[in-house]
PDB file of C-alpha atoms in Angstrom:
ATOM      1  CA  UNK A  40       9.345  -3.928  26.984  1.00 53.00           C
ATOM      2  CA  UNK A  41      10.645  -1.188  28.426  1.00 57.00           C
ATOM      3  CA  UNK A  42      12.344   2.214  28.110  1.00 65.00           C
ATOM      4  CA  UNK A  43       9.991   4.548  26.559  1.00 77.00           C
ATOM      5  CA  UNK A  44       6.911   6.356  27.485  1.00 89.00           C
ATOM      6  CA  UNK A  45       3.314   5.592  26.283  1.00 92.00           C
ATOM      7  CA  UNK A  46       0.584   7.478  26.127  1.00 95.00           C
ATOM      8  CA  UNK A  47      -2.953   7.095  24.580  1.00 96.00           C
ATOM      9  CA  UNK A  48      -5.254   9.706  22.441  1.00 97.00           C
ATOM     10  CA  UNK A  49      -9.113   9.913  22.897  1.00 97.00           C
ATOM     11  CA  UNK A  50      -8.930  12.784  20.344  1.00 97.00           C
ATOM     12  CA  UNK A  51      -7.174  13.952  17.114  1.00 97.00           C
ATOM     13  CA  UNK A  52      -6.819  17.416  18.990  1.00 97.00           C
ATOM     14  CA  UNK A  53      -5.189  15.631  21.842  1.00 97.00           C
ATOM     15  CA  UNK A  54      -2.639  13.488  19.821  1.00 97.00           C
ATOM     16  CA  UNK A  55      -1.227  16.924  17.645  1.00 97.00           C
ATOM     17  CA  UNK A  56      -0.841  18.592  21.131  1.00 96.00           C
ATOM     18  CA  UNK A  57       0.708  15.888  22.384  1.00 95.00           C
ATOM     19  CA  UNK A  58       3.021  15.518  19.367  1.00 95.00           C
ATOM     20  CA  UNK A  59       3.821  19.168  19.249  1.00 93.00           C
ATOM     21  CA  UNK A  60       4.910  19.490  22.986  1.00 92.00           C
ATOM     22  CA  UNK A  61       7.017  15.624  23.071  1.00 90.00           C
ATOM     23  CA  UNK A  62      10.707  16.406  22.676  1.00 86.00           C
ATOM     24  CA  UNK A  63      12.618  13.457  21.424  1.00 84.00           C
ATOM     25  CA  UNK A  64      11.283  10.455  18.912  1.00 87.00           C
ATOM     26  CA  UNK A  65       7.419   9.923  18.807  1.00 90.00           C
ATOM     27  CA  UNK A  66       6.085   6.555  17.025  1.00 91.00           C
ATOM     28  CA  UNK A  67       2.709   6.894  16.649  1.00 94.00           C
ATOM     29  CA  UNK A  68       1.042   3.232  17.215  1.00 94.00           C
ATOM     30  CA  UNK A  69      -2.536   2.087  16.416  1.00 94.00           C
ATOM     31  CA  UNK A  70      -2.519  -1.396  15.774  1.00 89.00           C
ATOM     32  CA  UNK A  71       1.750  -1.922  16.354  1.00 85.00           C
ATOM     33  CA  UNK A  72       2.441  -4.803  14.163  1.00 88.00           C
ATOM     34  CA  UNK A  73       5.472  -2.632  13.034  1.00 84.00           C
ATOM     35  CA  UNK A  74       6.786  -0.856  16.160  1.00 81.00           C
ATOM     36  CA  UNK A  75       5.998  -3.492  18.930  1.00 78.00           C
ATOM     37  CA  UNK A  76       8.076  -6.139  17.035  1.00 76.00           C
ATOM     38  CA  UNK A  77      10.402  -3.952  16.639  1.00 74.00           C
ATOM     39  CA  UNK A  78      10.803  -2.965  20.402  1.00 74.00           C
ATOM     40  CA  UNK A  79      10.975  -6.755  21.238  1.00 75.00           C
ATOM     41  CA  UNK A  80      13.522  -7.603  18.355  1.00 70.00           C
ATOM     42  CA  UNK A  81      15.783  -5.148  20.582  1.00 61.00           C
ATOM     43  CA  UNK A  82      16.032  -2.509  18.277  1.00 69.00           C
ATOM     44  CA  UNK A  83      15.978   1.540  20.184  1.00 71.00           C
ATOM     45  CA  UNK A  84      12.470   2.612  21.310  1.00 80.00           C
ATOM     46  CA  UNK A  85      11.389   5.978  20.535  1.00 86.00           C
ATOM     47  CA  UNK A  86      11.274   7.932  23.553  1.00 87.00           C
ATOM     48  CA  UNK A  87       7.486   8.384  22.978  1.00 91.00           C
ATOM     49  CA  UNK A  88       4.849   5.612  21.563  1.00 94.00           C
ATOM     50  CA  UNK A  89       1.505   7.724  20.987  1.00 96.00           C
ATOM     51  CA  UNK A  90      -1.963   5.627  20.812  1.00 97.00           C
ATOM     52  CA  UNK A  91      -4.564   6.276  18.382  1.00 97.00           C
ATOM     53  CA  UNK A  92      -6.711   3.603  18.286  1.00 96.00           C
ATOM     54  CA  UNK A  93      -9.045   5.401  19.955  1.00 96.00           C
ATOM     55  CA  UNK A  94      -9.667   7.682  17.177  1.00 97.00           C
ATOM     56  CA  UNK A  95     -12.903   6.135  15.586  1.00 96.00           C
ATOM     57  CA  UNK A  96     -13.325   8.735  13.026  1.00 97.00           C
ATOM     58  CA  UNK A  97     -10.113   8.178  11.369  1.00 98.00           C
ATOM     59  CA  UNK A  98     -11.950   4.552  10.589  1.00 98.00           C
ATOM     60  CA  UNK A  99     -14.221   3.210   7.539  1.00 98.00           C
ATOM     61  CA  UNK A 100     -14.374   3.307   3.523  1.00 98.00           C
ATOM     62  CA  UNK A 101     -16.909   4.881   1.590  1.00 98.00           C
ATOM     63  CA  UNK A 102     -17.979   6.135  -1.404  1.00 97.00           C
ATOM     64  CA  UNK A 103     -17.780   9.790  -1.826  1.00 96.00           C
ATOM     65  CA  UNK A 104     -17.664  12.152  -4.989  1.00 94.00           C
ATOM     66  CA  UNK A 105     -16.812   8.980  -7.286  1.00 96.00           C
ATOM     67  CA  UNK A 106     -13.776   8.367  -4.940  1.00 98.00           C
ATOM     68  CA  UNK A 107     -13.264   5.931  -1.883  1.00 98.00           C
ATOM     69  CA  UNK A 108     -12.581   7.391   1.544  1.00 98.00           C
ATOM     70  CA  UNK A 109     -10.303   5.120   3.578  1.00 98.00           C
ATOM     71  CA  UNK A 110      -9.940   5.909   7.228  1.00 98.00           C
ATOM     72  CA  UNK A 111      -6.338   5.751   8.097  1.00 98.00           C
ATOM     73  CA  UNK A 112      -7.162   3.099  11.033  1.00 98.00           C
ATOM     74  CA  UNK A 113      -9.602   0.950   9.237  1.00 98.00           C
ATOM     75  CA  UNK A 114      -7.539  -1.892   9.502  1.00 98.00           C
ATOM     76  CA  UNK A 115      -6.977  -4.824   6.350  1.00 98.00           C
ATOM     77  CA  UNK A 116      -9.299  -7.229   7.826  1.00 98.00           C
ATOM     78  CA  UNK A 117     -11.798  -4.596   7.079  1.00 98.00           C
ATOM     79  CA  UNK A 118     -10.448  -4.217   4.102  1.00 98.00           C
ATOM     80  CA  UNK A 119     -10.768  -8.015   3.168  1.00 98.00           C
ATOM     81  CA  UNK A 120     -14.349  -8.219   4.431  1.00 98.00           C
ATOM     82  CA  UNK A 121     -15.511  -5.266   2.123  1.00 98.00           C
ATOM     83  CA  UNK A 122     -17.799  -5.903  -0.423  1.00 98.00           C
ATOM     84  CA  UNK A 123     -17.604  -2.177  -1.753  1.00 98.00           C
ATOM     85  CA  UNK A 124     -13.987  -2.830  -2.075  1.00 98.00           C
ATOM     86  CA  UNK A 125     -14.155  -6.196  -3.977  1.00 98.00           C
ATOM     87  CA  UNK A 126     -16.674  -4.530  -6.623  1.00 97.00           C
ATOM     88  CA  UNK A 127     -15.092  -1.403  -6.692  1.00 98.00           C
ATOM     89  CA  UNK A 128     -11.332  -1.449  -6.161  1.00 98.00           C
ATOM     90  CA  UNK A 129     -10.059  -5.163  -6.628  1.00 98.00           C
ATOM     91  CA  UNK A 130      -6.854  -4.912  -6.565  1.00 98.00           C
ATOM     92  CA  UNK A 131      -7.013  -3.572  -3.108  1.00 98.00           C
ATOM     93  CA  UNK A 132      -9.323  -5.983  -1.365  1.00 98.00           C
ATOM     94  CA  UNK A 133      -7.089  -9.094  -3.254  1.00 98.00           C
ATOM     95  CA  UNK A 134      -4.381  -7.230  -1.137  1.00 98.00           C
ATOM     96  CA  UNK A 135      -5.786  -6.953   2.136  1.00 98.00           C
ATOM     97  CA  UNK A 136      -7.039 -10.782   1.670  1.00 97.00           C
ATOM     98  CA  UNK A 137      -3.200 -11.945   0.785  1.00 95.00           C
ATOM     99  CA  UNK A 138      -1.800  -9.865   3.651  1.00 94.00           C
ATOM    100  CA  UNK A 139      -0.130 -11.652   6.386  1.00 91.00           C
ATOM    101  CA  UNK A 140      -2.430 -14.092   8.760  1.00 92.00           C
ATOM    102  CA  UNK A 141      -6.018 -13.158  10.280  1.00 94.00           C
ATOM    103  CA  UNK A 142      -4.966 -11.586  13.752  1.00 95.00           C
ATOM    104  CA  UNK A 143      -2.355  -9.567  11.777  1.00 94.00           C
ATOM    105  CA  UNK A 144      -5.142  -8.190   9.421  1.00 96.00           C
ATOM    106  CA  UNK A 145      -7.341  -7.828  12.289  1.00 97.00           C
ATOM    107  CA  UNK A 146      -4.541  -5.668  14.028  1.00 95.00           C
ATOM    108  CA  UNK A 147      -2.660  -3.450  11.297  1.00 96.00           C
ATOM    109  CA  UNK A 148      -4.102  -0.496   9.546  1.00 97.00           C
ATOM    110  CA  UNK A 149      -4.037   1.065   6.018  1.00 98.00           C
ATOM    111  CA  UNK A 150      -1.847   4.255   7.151  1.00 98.00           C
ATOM    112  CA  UNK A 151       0.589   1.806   8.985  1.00 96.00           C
ATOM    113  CA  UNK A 152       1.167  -0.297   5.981  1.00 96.00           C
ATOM    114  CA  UNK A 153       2.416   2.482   3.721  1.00 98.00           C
ATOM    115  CA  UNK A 154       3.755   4.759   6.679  1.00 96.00           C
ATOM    116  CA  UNK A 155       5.818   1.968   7.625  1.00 95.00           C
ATOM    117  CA  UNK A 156       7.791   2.185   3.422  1.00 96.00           C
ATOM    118  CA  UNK A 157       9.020  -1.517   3.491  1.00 95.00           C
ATOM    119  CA  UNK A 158       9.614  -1.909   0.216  1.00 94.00           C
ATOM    120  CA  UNK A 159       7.357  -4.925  -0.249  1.00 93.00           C
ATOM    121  CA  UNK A 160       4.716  -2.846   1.878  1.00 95.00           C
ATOM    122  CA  UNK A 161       1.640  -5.286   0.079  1.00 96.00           C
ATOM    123  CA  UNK A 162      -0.998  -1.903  -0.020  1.00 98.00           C
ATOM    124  CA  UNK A 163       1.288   0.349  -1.867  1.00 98.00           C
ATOM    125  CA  UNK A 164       1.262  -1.575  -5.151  1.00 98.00           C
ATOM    126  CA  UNK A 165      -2.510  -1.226  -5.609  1.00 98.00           C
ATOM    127  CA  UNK A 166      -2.975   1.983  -3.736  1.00 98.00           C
ATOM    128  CA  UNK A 167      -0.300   3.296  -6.655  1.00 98.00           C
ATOM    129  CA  UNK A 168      -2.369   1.545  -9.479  1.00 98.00           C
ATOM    130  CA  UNK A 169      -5.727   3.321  -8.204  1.00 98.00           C
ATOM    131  CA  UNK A 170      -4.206   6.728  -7.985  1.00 98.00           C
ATOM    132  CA  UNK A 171      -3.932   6.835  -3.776  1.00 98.00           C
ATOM    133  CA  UNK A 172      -3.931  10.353  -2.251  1.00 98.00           C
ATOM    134  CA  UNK A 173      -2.429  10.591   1.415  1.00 98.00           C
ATOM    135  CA  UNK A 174      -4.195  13.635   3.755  1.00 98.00           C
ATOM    136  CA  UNK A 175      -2.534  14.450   6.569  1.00 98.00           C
ATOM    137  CA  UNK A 176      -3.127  16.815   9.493  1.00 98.00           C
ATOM    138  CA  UNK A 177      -0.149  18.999  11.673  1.00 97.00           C
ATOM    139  CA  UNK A 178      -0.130  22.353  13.230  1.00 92.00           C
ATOM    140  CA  UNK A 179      -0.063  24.296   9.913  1.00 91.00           C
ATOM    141  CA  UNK A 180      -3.418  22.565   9.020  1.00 96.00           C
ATOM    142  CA  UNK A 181      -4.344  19.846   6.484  1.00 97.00           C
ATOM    143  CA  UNK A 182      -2.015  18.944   3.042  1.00 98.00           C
ATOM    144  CA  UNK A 183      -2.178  16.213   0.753  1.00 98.00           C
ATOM    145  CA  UNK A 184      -0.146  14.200  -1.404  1.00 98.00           C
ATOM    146  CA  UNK A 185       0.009  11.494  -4.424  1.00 98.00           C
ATOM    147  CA  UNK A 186       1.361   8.396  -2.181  1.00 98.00           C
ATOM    148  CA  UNK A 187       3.955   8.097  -4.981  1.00 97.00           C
ATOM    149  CA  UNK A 188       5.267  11.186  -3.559  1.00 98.00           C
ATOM    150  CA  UNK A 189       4.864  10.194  -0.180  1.00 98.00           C
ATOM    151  CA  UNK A 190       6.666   6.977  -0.106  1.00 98.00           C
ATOM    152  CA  UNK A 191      10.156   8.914  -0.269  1.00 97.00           C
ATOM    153  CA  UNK A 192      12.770   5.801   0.698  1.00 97.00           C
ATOM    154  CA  UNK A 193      13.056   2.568   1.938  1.00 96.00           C
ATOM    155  CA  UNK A 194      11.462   2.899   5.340  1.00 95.00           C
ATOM    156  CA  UNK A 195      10.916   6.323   4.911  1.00 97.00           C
ATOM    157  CA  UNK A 196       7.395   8.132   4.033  1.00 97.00           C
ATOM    158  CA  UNK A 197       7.072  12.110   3.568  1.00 98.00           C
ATOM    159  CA  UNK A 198       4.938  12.520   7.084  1.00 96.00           C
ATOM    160  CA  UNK A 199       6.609  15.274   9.780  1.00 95.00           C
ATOM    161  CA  UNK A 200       7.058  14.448  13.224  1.00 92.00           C
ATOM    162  CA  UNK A 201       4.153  16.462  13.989  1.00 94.00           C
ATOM    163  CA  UNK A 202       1.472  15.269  11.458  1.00 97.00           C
ATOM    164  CA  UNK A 203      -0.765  12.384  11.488  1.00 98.00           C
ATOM    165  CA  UNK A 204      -2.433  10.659   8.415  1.00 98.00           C
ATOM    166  CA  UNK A 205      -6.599  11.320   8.969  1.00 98.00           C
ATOM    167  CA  UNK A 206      -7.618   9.410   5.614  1.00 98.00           C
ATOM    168  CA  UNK A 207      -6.665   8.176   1.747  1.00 98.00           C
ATOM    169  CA  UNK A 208      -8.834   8.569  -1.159  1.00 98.00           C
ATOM    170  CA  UNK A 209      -8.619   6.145  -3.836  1.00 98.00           C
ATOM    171  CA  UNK A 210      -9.987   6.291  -7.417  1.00 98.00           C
ATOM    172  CA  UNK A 211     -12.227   2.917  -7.914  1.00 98.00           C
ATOM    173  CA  UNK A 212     -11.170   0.742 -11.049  1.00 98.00           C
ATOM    174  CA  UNK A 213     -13.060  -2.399 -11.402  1.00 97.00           C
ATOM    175  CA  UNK A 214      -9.993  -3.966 -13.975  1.00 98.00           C
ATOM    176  CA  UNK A 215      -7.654  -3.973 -11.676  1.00 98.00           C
ATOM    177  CA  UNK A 216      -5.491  -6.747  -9.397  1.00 98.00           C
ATOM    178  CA  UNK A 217      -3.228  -7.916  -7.174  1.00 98.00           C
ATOM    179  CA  UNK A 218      -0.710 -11.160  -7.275  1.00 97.00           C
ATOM    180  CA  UNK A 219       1.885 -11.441  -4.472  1.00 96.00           C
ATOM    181  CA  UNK A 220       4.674 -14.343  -4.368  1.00 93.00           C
ATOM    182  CA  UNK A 221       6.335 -15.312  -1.252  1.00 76.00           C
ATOM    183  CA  UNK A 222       8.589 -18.187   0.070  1.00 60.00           C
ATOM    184  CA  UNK A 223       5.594 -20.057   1.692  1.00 51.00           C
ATOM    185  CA  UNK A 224       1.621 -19.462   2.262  1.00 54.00           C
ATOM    186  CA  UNK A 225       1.107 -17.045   5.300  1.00 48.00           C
ATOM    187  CA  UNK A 226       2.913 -14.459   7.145  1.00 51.00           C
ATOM    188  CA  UNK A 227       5.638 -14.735   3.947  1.00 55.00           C
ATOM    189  CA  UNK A 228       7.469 -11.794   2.968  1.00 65.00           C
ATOM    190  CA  UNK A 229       7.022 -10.512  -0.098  1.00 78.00           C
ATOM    191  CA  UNK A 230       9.448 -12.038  -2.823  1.00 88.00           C
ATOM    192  CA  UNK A 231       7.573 -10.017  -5.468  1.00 94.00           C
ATOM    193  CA  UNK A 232       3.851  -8.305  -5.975  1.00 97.00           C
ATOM    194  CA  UNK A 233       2.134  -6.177  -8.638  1.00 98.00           C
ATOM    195  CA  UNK A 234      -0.817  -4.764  -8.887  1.00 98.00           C
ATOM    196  CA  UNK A 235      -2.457  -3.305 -12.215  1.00 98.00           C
ATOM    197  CA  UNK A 236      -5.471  -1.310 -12.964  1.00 98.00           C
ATOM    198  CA  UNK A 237      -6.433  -0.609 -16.672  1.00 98.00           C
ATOM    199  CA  UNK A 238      -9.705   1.110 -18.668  1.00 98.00           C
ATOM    200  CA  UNK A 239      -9.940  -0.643 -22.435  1.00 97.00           C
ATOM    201  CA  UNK A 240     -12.237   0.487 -25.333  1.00 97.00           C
ATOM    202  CA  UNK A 241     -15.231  -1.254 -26.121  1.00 96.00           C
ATOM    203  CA  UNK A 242     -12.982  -3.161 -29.150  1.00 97.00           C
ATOM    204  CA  UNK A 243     -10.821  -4.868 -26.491  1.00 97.00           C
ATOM    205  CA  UNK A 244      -7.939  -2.035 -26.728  1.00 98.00           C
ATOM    206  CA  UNK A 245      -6.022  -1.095 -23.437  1.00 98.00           C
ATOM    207  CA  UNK A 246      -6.652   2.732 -23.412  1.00 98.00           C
ATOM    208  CA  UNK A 247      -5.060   3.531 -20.127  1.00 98.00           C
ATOM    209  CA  UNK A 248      -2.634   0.962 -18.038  1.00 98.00           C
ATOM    210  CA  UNK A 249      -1.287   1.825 -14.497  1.00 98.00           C
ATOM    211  CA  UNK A 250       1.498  -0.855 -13.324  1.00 98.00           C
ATOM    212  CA  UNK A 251       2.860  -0.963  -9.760  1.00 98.00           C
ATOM    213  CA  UNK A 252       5.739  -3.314  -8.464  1.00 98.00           C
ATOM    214  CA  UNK A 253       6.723  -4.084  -4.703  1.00 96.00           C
ATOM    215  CA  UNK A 254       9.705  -5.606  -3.375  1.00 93.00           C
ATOM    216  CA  UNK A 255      11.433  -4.554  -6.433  1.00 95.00           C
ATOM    217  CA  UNK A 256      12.961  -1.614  -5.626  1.00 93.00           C
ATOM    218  CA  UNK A 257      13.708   0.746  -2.710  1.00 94.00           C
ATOM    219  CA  UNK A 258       9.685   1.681  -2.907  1.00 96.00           C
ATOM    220  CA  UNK A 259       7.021  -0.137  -3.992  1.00 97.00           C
ATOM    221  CA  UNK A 260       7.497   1.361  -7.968  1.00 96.00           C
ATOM    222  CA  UNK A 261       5.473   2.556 -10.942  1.00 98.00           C
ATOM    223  CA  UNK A 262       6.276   0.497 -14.416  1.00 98.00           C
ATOM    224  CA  UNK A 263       6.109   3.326 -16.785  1.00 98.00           C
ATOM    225  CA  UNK A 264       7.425   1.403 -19.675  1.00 98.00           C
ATOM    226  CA  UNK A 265       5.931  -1.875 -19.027  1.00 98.00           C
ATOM    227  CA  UNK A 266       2.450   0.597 -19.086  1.00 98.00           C
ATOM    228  CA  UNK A 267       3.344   2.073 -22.524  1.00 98.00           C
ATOM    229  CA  UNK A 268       3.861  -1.459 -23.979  1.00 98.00           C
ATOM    230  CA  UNK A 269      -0.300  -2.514 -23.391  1.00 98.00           C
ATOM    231  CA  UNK A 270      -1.628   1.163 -24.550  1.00 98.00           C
ATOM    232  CA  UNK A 271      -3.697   0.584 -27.557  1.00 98.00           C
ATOM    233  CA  UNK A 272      -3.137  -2.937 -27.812  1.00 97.00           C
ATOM    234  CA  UNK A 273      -5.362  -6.199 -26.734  1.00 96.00           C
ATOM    235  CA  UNK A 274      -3.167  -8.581 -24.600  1.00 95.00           C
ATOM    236  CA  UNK A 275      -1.481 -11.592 -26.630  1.00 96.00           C
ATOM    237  CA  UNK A 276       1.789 -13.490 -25.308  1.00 96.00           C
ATOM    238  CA  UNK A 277       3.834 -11.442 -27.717  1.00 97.00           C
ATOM    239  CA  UNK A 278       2.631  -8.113 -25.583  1.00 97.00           C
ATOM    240  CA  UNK A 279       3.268 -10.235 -22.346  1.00 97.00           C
ATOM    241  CA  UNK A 280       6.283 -11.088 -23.634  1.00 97.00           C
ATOM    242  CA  UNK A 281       7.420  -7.587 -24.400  1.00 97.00           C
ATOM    243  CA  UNK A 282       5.834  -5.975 -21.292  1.00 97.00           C
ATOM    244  CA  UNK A 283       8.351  -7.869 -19.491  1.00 95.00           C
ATOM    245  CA  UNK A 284      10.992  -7.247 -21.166  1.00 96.00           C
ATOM    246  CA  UNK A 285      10.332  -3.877 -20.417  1.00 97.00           C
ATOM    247  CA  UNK A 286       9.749  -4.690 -17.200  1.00 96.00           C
ATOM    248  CA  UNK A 287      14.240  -4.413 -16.856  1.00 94.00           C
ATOM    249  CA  UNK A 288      13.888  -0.654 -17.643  1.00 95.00           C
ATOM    250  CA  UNK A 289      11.513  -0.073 -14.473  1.00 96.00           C
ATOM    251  CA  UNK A 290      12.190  -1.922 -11.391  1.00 94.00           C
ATOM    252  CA  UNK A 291      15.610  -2.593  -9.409  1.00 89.00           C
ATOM    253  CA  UNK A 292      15.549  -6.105  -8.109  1.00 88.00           C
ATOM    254  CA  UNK A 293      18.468  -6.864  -5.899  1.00 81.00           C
ATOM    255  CA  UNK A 294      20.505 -10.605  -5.065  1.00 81.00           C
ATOM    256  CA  UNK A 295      18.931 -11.048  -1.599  1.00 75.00           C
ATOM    257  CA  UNK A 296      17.996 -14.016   0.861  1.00 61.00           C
ATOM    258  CA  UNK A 297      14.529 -14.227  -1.169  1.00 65.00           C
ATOM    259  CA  UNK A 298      16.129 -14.651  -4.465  1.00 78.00           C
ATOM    260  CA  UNK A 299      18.345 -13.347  -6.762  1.00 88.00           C
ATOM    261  CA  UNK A 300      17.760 -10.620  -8.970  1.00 88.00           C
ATOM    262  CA  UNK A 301      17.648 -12.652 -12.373  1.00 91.00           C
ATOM    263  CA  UNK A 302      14.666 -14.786 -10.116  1.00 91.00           C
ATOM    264  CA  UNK A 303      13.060 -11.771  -9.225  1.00 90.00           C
ATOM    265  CA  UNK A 304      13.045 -10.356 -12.546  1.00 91.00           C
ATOM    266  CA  UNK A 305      11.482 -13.148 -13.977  1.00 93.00           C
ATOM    267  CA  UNK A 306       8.909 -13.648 -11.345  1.00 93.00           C
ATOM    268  CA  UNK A 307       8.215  -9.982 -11.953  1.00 96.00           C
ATOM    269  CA  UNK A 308       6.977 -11.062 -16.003  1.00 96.00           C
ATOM    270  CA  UNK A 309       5.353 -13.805 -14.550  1.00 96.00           C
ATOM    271  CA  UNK A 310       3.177 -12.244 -12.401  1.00 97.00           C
ATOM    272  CA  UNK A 311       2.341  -9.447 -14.607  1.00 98.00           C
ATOM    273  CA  UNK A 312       0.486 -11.221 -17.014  1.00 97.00           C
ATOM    274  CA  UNK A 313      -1.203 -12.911 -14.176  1.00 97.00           C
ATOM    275  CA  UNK A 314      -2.613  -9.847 -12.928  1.00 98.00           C
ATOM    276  CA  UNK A 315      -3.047  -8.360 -16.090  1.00 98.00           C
ATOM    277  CA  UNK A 316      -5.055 -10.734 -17.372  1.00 98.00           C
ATOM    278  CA  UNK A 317      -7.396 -11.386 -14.125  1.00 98.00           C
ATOM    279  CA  UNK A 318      -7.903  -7.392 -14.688  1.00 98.00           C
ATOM    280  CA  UNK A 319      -8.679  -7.296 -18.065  1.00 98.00           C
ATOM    281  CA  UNK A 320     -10.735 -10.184 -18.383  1.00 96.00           C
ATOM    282  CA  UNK A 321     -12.713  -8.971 -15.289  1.00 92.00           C
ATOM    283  CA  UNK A 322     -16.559  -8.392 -15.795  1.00 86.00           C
ATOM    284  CA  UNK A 323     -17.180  -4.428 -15.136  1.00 76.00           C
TER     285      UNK A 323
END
């Protein structure tokens, strides 16, 4: 590969001035499993690919203030081998477990996945479901956002040229999951996933219901009315059966060299009461 400059970080300081004085396009790279690819698939190289996988504090998950603290390098295999995450956060850590092959996970990070916008990114359906908010750091200081808000396109994420993601916070939910379908077992990209995350009343009734689809859309996409369908309600297949019905109103599946859109849409029911019911029935 050739054709662009590199350069590598040993500080946070040192990548901002380095990204505020770089004229042209900077990438910033930790693990590459994006850009690298990329590069050697012949598409244009930025004129600038910035290393941060030096950056050790920008790595881990933790528990702080009721919330989980995920560095923005701490890569999926980390993810995968978390036991906070399994107890806490399922749908997440059933994610990182499903997500490409074991040197991928060992390579890619958490702020790549969902700076990267593919629309069947696999972490933005569960980060969506447990309420995900994206910090960032630039010249004017530190901001933060819902990552529905910064997941803006396909392929495009609400992050400046000058700004680097530092961490995400996520709200734990131990009723929550994560089902992914794909052409074949490993390395597949995603035909469909969803992820769900609910709270239920000590009767059985769903009190709160957060659905998120990927792959279905420009974004990896909320399911407002598919959430209103389970609120106040115990699941039955005549809720499963109108959930995805509803399911039309909320997601934009496309004809496409994974499947067709009629597939897709009923792929998209099918997997919804999978992972609604492995998050409902789920011991707290």
């Amino acid at each position: 590969m050739s054709g662009f400059a590199f350069q590598s970080a040993g500080s946070l300081e040192e990548a901002l001035a380095v990204l505020a004085r770089t004229e042209g396009e900077t990438r910033i790279v930790a693990g590459g499993t994006n850009v690298v690819p990329a590069i050697r698939d012949g598409r244009q190289p930025p004129a600038l690919l910035l290393d941060i996988s030096r950056l050790d504090g920008l790595r881990g998950l933790r528990e702080e203030k009721g919330k989980l603290w995920i560095g923005a390098l701490t890569t999926l295999a980390e993810l995968a081998a978390s036991p906070l995450l399994a107890e806490r956060a399922p749908a997440l850590y059933q994610a990182a477990n499903s997500f490409a092959d074991p040197n991928t996970r060992g390579r890619a990070t958490v702020a790549g996945n969902i700076t990267n916008a593919s629309p069947g990114a696999d972490m933005a359906p569960p980060l969506l479901v447990l309420e995900a908010e994206v910090f960032l750091t630039g010249p004017a200081g530190h901001r933060s956002l819902p990552l529905r808000e910064y997941l803006t396109g396909p392929f495009r994420a609400a992050l400046t040229r000058d700004e680097i993601v530092t961490h995400l916070t996520i709200s734990p939910q131990v009723h929550s999951a994560f089902i992914k379908i794909g052409l074949r077992r490993a390395m597949a990209i995603s035909v469909a996933t969803v992820a769900v995350a609910l709270e239920k009343a000590t009767d059985g009734a769903v009190t709160a219901c957060r659905i998120a689809f990927g792959a279905l859309g420009p974004t990896a996409l909320r399911a407002p009315q598919a959430e209103s369908v389970f609120l106040g309600r115990q699941p039955d297949s005549a809720l499963f059966a109108a959930a995805a019905a509803a399911i039309a109103g909320d997601i934009q599946p496309r004809d496409g060299l994974r499947g067709t859109r009629e597939y897709r849409l009923s792929a998209a029911g099918a997997i919804l009461e999978r992972a609604f019911s492995l998050a409902y029935y789920k011991e707290a």
